[in-house]
mmCIF file of C-alpha atoms in Angstrom:
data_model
loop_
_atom_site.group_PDB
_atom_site.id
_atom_site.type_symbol
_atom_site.label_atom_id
_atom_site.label_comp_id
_atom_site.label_asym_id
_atom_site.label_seq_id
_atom_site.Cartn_x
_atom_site.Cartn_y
_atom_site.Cartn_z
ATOM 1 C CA UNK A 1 12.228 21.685 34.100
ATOM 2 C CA UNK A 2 14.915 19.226 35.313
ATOM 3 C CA UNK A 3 15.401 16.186 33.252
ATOM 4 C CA UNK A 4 13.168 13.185 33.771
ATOM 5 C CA UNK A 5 14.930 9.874 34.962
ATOM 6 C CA UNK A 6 15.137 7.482 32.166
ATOM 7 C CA UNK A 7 13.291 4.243 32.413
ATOM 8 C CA UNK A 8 16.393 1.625 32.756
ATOM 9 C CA UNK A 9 17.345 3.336 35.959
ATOM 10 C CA UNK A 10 13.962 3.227 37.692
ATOM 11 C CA UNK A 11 13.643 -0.208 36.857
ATOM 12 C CA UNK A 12 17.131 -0.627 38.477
ATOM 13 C CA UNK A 13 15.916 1.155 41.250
ATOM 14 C CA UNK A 14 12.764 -1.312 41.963
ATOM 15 C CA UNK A 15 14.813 -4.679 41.205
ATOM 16 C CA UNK A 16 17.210 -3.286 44.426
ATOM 17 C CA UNK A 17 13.978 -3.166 46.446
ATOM 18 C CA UNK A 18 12.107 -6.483 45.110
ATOM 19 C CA UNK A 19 15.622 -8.770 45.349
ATOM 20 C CA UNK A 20 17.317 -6.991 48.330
ATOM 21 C CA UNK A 21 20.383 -5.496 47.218
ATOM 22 C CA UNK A 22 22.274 -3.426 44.358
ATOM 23 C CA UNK A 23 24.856 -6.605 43.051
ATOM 24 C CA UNK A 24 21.316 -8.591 42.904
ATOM 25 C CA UNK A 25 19.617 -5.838 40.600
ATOM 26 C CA UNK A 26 22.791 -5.466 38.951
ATOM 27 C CA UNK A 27 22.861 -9.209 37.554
ATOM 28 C CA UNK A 28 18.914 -8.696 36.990
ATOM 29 C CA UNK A 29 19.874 -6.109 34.261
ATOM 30 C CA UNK A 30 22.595 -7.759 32.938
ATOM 31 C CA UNK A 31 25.572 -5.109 33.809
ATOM 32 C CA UNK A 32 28.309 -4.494 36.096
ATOM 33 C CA UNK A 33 27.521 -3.619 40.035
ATOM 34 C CA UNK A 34 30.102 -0.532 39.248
ATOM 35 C CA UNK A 35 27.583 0.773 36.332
ATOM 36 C CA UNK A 36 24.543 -0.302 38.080
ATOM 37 C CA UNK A 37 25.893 2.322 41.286
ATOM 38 C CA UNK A 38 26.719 4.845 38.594
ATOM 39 C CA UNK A 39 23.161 4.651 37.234
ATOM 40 C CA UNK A 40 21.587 5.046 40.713
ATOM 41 C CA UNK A 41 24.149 8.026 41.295
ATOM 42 C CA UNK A 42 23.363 9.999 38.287
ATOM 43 C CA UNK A 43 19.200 8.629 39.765
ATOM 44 C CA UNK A 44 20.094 10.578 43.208
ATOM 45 C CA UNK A 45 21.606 13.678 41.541
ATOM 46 C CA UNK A 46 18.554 13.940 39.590
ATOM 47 C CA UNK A 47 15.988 13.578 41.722
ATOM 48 C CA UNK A 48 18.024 15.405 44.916
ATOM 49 C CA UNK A 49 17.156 12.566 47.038
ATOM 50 C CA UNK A 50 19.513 10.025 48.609
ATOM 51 C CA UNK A 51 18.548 6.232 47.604
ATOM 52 C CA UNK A 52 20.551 3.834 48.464
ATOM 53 C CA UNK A 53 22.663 3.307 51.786
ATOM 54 C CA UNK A 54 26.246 2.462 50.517
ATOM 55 C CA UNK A 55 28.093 0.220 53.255
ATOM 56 C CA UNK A 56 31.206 -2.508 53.164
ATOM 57 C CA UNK A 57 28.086 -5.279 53.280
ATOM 58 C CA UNK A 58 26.377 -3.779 50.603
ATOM 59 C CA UNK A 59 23.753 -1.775 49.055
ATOM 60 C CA UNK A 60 20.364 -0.868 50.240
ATOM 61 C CA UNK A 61 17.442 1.324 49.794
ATOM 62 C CA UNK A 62 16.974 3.770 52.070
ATOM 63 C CA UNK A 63 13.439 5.216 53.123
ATOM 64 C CA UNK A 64 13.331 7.528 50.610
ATOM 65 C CA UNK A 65 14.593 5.433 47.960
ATOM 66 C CA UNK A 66 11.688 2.687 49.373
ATOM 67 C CA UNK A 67 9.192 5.518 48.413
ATOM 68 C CA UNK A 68 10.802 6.907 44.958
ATOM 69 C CA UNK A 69 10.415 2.965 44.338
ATOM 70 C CA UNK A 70 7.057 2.526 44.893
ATOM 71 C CA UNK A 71 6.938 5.979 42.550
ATOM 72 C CA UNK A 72 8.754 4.186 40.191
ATOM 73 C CA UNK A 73 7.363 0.468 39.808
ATOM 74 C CA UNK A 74 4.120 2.841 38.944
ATOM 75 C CA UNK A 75 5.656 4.787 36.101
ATOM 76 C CA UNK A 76 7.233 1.511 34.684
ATOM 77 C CA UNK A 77 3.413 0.119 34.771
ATOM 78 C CA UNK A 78 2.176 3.070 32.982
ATOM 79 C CA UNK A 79 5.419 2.745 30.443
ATOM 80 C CA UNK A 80 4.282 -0.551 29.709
ATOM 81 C CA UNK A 81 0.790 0.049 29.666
ATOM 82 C CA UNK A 82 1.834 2.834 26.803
ATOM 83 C CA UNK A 83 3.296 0.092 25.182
ATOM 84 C CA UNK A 84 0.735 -2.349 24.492
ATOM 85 C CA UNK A 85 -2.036 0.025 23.832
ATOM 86 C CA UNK A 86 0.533 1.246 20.906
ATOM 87 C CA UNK A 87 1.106 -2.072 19.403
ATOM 88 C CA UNK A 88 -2.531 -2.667 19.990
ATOM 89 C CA UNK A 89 -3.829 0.326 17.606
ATOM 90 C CA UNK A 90 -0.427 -0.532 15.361
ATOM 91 C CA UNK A 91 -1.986 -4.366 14.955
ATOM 92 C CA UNK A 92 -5.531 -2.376 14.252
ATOM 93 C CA UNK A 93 -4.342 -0.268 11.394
ATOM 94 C CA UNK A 94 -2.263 -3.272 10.043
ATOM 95 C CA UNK A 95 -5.276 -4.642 9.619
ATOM 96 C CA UNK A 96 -7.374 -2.721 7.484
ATOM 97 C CA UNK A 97 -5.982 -1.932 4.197
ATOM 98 C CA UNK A 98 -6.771 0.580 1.942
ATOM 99 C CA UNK A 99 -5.990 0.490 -1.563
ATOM 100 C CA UNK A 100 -7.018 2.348 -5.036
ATOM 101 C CA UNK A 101 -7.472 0.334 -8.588
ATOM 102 C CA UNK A 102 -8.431 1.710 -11.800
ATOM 103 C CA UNK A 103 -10.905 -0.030 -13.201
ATOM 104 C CA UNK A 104 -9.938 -2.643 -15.685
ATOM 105 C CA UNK A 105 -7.181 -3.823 -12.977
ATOM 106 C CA UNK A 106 -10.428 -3.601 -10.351
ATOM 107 C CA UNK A 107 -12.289 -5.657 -12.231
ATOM 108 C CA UNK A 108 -10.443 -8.138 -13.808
ATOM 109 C CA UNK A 109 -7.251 -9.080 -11.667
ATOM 110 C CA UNK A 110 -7.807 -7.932 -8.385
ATOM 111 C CA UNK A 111 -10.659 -10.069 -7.209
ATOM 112 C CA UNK A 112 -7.988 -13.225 -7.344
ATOM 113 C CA UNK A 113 -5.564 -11.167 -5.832
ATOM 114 C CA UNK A 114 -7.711 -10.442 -2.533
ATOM 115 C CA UNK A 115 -8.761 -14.000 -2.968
ATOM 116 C CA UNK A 116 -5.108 -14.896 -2.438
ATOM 117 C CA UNK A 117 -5.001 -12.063 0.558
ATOM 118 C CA UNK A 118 -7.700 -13.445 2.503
ATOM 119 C CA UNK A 119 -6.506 -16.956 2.430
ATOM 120 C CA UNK A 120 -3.294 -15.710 3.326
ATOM 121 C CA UNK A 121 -4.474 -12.981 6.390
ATOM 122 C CA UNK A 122 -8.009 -13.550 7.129
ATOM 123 C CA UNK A 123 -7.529 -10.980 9.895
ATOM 124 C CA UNK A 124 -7.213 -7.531 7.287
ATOM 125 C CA UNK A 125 -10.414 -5.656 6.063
ATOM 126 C CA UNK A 126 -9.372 -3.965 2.572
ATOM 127 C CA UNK A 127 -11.378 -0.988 1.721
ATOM 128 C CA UNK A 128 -11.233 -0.441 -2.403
ATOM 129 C CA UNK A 129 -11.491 3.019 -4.318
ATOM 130 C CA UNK A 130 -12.105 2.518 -8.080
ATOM 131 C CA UNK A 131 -11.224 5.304 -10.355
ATOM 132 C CA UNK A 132 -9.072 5.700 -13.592
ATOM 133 C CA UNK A 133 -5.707 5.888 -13.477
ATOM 134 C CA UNK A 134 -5.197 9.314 -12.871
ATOM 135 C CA UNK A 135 -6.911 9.465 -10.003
ATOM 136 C CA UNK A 136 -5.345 6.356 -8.295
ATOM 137 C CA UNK A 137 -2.087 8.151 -9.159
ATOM 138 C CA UNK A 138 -3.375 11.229 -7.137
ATOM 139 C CA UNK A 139 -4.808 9.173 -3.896
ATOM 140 C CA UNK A 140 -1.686 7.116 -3.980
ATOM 141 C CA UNK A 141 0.654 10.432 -4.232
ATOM 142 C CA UNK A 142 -1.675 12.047 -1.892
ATOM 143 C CA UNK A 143 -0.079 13.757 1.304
ATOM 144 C CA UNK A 144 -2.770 12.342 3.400
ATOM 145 C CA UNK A 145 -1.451 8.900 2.867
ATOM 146 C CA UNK A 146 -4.648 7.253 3.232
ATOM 147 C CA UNK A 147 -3.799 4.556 -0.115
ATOM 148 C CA UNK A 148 -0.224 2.632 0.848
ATOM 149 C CA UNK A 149 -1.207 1.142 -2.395
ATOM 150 C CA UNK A 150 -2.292 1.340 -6.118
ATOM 151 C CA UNK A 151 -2.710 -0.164 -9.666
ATOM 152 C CA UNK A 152 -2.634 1.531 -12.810
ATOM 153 C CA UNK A 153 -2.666 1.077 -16.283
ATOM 154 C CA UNK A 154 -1.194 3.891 -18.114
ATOM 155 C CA UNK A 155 1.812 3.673 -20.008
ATOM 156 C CA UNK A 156 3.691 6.170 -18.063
ATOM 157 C CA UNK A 157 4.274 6.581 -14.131
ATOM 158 C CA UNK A 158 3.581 9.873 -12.558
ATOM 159 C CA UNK A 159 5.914 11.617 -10.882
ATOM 160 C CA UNK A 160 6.895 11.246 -7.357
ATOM 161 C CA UNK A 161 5.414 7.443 -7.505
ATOM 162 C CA UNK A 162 7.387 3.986 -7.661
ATOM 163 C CA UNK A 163 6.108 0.912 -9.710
ATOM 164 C CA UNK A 164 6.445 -2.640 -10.474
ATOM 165 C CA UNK A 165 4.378 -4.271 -13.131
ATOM 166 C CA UNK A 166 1.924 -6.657 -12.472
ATOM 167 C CA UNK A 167 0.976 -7.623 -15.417
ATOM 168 C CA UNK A 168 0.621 -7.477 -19.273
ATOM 169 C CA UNK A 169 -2.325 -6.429 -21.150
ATOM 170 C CA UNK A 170 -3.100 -5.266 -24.918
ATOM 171 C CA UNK A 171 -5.920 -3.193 -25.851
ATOM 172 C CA UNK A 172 -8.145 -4.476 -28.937
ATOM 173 C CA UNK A 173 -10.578 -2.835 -31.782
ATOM 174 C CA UNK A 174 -13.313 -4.354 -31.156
ATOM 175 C CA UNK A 175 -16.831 -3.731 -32.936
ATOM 176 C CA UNK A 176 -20.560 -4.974 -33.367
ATOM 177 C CA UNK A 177 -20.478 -8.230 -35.210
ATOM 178 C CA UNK A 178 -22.724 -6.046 -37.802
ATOM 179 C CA UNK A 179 -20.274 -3.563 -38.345
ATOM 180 C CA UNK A 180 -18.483 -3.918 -41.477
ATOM 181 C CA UNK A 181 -14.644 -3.987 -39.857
ATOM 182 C CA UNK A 182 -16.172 -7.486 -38.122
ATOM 183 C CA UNK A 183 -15.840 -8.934 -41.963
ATOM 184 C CA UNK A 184 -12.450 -7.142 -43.219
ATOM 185 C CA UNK A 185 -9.348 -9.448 -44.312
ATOM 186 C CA UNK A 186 -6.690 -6.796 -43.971
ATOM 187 C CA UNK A 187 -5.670 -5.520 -40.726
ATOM 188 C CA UNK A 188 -6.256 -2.008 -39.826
ATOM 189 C CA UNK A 189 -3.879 0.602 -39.989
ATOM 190 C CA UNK A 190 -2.944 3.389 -37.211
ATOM 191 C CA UNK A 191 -3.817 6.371 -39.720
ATOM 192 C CA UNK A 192 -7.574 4.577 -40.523
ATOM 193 C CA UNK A 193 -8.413 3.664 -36.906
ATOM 194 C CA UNK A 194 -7.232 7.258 -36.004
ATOM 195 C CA UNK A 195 -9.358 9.204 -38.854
ATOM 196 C CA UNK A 196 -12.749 7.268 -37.223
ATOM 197 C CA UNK A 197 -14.904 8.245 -34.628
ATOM 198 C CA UNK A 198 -14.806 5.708 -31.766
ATOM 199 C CA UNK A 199 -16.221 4.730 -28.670
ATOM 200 C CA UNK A 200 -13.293 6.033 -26.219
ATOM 201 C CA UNK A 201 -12.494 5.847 -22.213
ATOM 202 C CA UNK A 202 -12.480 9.313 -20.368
ATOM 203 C CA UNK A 203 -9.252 11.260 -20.332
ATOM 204 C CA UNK A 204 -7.438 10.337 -17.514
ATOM 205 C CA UNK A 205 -8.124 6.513 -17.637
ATOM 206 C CA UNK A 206 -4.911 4.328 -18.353
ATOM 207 C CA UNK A 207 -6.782 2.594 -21.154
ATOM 208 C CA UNK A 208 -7.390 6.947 -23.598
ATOM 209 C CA UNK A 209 -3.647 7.585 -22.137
ATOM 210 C CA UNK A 210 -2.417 4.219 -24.226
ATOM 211 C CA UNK A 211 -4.635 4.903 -27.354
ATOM 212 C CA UNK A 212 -3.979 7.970 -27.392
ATOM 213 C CA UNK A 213 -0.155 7.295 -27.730
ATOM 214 C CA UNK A 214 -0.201 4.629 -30.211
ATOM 215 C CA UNK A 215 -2.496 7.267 -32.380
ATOM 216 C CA UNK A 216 0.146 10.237 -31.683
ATOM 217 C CA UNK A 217 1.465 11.972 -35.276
ATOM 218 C CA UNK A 218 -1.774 11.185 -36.835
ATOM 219 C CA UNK A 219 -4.621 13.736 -37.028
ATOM 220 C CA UNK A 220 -7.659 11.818 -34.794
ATOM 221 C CA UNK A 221 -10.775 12.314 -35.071
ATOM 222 C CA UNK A 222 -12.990 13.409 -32.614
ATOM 223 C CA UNK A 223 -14.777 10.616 -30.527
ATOM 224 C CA UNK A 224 -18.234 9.671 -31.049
ATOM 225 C CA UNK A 225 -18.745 8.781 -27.572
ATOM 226 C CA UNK A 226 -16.298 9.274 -24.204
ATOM 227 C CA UNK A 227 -18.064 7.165 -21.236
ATOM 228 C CA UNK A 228 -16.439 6.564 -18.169
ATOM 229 C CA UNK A 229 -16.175 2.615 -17.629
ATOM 230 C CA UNK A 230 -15.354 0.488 -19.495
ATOM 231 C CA UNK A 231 -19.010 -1.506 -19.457
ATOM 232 C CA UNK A 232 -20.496 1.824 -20.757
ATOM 233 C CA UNK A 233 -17.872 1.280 -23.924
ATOM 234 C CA UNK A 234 -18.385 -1.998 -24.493
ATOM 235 C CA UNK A 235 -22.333 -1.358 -24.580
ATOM 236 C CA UNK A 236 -22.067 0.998 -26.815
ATOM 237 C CA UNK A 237 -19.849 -1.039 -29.315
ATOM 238 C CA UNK A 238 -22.640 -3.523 -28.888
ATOM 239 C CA UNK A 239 -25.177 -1.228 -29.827
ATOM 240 C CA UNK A 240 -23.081 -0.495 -33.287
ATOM 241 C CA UNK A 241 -22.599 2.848 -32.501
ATOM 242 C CA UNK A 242 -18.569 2.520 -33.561
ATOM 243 C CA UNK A 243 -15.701 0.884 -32.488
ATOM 244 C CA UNK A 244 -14.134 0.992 -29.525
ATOM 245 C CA UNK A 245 -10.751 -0.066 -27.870
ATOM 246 C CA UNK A 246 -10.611 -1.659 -24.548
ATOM 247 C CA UNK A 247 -8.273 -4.072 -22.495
ATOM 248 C CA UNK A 248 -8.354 -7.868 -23.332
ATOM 249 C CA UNK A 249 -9.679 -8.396 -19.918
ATOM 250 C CA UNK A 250 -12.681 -6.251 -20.420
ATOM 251 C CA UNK A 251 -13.819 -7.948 -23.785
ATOM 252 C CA UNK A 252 -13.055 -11.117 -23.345
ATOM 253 C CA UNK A 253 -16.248 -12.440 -22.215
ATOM 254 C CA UNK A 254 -18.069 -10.506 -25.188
ATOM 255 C CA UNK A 255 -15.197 -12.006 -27.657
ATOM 256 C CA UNK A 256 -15.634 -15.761 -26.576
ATOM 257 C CA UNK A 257 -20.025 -15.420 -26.879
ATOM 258 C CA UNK A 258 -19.728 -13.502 -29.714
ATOM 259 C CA UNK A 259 -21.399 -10.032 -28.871
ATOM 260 C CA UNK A 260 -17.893 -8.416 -29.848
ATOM 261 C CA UNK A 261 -15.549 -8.744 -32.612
ATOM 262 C CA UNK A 262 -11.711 -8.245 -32.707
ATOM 263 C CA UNK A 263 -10.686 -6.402 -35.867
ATOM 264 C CA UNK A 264 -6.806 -7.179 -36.871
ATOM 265 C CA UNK A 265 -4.682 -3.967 -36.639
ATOM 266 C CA UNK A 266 -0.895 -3.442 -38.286
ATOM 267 C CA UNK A 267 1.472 -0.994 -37.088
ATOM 268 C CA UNK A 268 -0.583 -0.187 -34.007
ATOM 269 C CA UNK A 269 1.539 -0.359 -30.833
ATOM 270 C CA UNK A 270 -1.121 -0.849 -28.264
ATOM 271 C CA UNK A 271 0.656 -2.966 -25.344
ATOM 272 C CA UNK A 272 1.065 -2.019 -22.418
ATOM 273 C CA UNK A 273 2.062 -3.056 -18.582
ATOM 274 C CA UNK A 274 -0.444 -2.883 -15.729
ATOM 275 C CA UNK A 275 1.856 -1.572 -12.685
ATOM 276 C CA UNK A 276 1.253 -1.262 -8.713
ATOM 277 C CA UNK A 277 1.932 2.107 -7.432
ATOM 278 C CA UNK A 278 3.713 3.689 -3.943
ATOM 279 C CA UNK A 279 4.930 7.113 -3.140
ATOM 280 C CA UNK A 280 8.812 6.621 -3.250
ATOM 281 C CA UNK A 281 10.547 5.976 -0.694
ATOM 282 C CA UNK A 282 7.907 4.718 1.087
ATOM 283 C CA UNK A 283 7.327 0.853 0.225
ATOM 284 C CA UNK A 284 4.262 -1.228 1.355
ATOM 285 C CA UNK A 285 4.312 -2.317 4.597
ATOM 286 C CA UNK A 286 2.253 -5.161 6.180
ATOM 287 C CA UNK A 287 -1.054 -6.385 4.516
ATOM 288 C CA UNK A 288 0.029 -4.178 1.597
ATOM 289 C CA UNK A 289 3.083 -5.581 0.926
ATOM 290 C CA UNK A 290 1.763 -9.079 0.757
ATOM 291 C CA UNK A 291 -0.890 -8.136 -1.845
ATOM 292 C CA UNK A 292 1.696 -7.310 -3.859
ATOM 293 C CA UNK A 293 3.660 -9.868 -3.528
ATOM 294 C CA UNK A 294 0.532 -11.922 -4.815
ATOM 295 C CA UNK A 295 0.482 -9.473 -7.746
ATOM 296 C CA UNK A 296 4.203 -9.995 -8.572
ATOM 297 C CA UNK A 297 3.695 -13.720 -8.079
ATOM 298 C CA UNK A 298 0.660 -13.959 -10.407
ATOM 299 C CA UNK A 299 2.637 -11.925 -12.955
ATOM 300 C CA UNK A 300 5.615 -14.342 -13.003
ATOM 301 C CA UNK A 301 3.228 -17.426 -13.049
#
């Protein structure tokens, strides 16, 4: 198959027929007559067809270049035709976003956040997955590339993903305000809390990961109860059933009214940082990028 004329050429090619002459078309395009004539030479070798009548006066289309540039003026319609439909379906997916939260973040944080969004681009649908951390980390690393974006809150950052953290966050024993740690004086100690059956998240979730690692090198007892949200813990601590440890977000409501208590712990390292999530090398774009730029900027204010 010979090769196909480029685009630049045929639109030289239909600026000589719609302003009457090669040095016209020339200036159209902004280049030399000499490289305009080139263009329409390598045009003619191409296509086998003589285009232009070359004279002392001037140049001209002949009839067959007439024809090839009513041919053309069509293909540069459909070109551009190509081109709008693109950026229309581009401007589409830029506007819905898709994004994945575990669930403390979902719950607690991101509601401002795509608060902030939809002041800021009132245009862009956001579709949400909740699931632990784990799972965000697997949507976001995903080869389908579905999520652009996600927030965790694990201590660690799987492989293949880049981070920033959005914010800070402590996890705190909390228990029935019957339970007997609601009236202790001395704080509790990482060996104690370890050695007693709690209310725990599901493995997987950022908020087992980061108890799980400030209990590491003592021997743990097994959990009375694993539940898989954090309102399912924090009814259950409720309930008396033992103590539990969640995020500051999730029990702050029950800590303020009373339904909770904190119990002081010692020696316990259970910070952590709540981060947004990409596959590397492959930063948020559009709507995504401005949610986290909201994130960042509610972090640093």
């Amino acid at each position: 198959m010979s090769t196909l004329p480029d685009l630049e050429s045929l639109r030289l090619l239909v600026d000589v027929e719609r302003l009457g002459s090669l040095g016209q078309a020339a200036r159209a395009a902004g280049i030399a007559q000499p490289s305009a004539s080139k263009r329409i030479a390598l045009l003619e070798r191409r296509l086998g067809l003589t285009l232009l009548e070359r004279t002392p006066r001037g140049s001209t289309l002949t009839s067959q270049g007439t024809m090839v540039a009513a041919w053309a003026a069509q293909v540069l319609a459909a070109a551009e035709e190509l081109m709008r439909g693109a950026e229309a379906v581009r401007h589409a997916r830029a506007a819905h976003l898709h994004i994945a939260a575990s669930m403390t973040v979902a719950e607690y944080l991101l509601p401002r956040w795509l608060g902030e969004l939809q002041s800021r681009e009132p245009q862009v649908q956001v579709g949400l997955e909740v699931q632990n951390s784990a799972e965000v980390a697997r949507l976001v690393g995903g080869e389908a590339g579905g999520i652009e974006l996600g927030f965790v809150e694990g201590p660690s950052v799987p492989q293949g993903l880049a981070s920033r953290v959005v914010a800070a966050d402590r996890l705190v024993v909390v228990v029935a305000p019957g339970h007997p740690w609601a009236r202790r004086r001395t704080p509790l100690l990482a060996a104690e809390l370890a050695a007693t059956p709690l209310v725990v998240r599901e493995r997987g979730s950022g908020t087992r990961e980061t108890l799980d690692r400030a209990l590491a090198g003592h021997a743990v007892a097994a959990p009375r109860l694993e539940l898989g949200s954090n309102a399912a813990v924090k009814g259950a601590a409720r309930q008396g059933s033992a103590p539990a440890a969640l995020s500051g977000y999730a029990v702050e409501g029950e800590l303020a009214t009373g339904r909770l208590a904190e119990v002081a712990t010692a020696g316990i390292d259970l910070e952590r940082r709540l981060r947004a999530v990409w596959r590397r090398g492959r930063p948020p774009t559009g709507p995504a990028a401005v949610l986290l730029a909201i994130a960042l900027g509610a972090a640093r204010g």
